[in-house]
Short mmCIF file of C-alpha atoms in Angstrom, two decimals:
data_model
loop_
_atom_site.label_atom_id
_atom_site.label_comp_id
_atom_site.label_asym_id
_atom_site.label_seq_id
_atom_site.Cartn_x
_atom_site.Cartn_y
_atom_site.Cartn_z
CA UNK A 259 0.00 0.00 0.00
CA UNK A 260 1.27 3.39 -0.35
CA UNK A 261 0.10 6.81 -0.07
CA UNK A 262 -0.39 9.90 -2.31
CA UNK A 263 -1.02 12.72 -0.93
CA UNK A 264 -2.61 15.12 -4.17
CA UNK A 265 -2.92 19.13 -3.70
CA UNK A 266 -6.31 20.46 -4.97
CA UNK A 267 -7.24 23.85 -5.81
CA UNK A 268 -10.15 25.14 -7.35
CA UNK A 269 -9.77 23.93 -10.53
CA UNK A 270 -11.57 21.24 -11.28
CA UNK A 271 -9.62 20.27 -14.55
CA UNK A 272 -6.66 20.17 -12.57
CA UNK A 273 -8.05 18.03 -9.99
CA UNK A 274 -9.05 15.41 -12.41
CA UNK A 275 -5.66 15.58 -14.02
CA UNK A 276 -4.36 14.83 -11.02
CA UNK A 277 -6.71 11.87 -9.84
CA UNK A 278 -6.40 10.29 -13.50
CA UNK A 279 -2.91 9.76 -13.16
CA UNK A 280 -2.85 7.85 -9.87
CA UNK A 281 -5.55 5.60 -10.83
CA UNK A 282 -2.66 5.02 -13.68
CA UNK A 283 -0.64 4.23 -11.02
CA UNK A 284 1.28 0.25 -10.61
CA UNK A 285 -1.31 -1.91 -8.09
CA UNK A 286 -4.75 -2.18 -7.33
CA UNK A 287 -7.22 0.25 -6.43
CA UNK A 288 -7.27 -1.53 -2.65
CA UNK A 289 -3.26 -0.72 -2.87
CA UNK A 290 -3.70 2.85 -2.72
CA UNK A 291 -4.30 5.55 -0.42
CA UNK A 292 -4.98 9.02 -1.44
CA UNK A 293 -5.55 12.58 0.59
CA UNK A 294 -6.72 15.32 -1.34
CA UNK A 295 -5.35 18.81 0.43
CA UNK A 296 -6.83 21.66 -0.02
CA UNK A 297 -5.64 24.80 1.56
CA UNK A 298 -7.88 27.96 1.76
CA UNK A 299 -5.92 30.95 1.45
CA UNK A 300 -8.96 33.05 1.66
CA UNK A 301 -12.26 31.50 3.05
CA UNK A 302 -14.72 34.39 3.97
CA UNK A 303 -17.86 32.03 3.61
CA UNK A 304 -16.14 29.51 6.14
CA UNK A 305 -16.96 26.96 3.37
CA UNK A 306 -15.70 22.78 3.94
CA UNK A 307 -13.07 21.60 1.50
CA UNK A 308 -15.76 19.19 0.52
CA UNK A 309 -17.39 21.44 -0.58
CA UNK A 310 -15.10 22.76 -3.01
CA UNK A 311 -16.78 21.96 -6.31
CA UNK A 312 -12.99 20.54 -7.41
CA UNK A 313 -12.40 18.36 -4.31
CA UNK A 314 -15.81 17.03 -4.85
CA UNK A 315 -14.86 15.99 -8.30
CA UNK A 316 -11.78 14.17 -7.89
CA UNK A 317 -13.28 12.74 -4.84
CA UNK A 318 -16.18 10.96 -6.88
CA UNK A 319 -13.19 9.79 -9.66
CA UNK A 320 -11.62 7.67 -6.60
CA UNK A 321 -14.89 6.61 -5.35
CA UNK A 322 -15.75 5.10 -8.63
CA UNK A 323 -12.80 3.80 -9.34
CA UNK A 324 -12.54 1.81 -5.70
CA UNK A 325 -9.38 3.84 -4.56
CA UNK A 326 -9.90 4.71 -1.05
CA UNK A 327 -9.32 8.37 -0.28
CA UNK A 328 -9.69 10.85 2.19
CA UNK A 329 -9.36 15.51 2.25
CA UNK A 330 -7.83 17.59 4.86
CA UNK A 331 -8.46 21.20 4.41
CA UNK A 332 -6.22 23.98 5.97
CA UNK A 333 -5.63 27.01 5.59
CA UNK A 334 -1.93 28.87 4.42
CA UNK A 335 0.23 28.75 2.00
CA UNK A 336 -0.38 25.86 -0.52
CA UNK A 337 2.70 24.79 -0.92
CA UNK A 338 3.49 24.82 2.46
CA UNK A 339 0.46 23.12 3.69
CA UNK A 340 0.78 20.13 1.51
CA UNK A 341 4.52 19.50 1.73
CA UNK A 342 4.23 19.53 5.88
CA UNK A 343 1.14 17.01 5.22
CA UNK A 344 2.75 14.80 3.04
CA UNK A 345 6.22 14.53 5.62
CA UNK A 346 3.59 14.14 8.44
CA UNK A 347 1.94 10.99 6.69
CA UNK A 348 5.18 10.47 5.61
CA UNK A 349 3.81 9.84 2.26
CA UNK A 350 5.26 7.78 -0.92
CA UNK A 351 4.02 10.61 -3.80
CA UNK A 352 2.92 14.29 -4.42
CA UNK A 353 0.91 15.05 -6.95
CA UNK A 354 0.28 18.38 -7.87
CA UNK A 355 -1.25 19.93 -11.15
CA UNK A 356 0.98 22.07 -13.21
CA UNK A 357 -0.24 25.61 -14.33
CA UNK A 358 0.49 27.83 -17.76
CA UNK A 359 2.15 31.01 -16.37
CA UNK A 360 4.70 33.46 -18.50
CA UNK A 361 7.87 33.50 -16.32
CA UNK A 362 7.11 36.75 -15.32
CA UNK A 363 3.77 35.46 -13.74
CA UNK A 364 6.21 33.05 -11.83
CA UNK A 365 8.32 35.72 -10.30
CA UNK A 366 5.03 37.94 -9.61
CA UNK A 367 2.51 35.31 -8.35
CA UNK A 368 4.70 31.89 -7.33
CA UNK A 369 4.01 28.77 -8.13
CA UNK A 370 2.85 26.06 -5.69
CA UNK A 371 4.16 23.38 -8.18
CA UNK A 372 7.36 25.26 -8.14
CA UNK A 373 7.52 25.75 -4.47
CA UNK A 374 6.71 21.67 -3.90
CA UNK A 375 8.97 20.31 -6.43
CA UNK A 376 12.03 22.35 -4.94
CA UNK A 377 11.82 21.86 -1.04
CA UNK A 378 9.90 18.39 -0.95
CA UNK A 379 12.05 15.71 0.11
CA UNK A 380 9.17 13.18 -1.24
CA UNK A 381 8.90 12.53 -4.94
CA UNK A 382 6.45 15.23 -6.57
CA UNK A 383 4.29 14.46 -9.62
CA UNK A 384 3.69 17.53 -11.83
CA UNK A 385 0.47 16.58 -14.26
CA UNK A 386 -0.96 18.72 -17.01
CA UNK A 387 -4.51 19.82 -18.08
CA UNK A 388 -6.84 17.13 -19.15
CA UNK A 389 -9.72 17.64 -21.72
CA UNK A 390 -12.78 15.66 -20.19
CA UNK A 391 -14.95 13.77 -23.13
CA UNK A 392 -18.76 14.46 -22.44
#
């Protein structure tokens, strides 16, 4: 068994680009365990990560695919949020959705991605967009 921990934000697209690629993952669906993080950096409604519409969505791709899963929500920075969960769990894999920026919308904004791949000390996954078929 091993665990993936998968940062969520409020893209849905993202989140099932994510989920897609460790159901792609080597075992069985019983062999994995998966927390989806999502970290509110602003939360004025005092709103559940569950019900985040693109938690919700990856969360119903595990369920029907028999890969047990669970969410922690915080709040913080992203990236810092779901590298201290993943060393806490002391999980196998971060996955993490990669985003389209210029590099000067790097050096303005940040980039989670960016900011997981270069202080985890776990392996990080960096997916791209995926095009759902209706």
């Amino acid at each position: 068994m091993y665990h993936v921990v998968i940062g969520i934000d409020d893209d849905a697209e993202h989140a099932l680009a994510c989920v897609e690629e460790v159901a792609k993952l080597p075992g069985e669906p019983d062999e994995k365990e998966v927390t989806l993080v999502h970290s509110f950096t602003d939360n004025p409604s005092g709103a559940s990560a569950t019900q985040i519409h693109s938690v919700r969505e990856a969360g119903e791709f595990l369920e029907d695919r028999g890969i047990e899963y669970d969410v922690n929500e915080s709040s913080g920075d992203p990236a810092e949020v779901i590298i201290e969960f993943a060393d806490e769990e002391d999980a196998d894999l971060i996955v993490t959705a990669g985003r389209k920026r210029s590099p000067a919308g790097k050096a303005l904004f940040g980039s989670v991605t960016q900011t997981v791949i270069l202080n985890s000390d776990r392996p990080v996954m960096v997916t791209g967009s995926t095009k759902r078929k209706s």
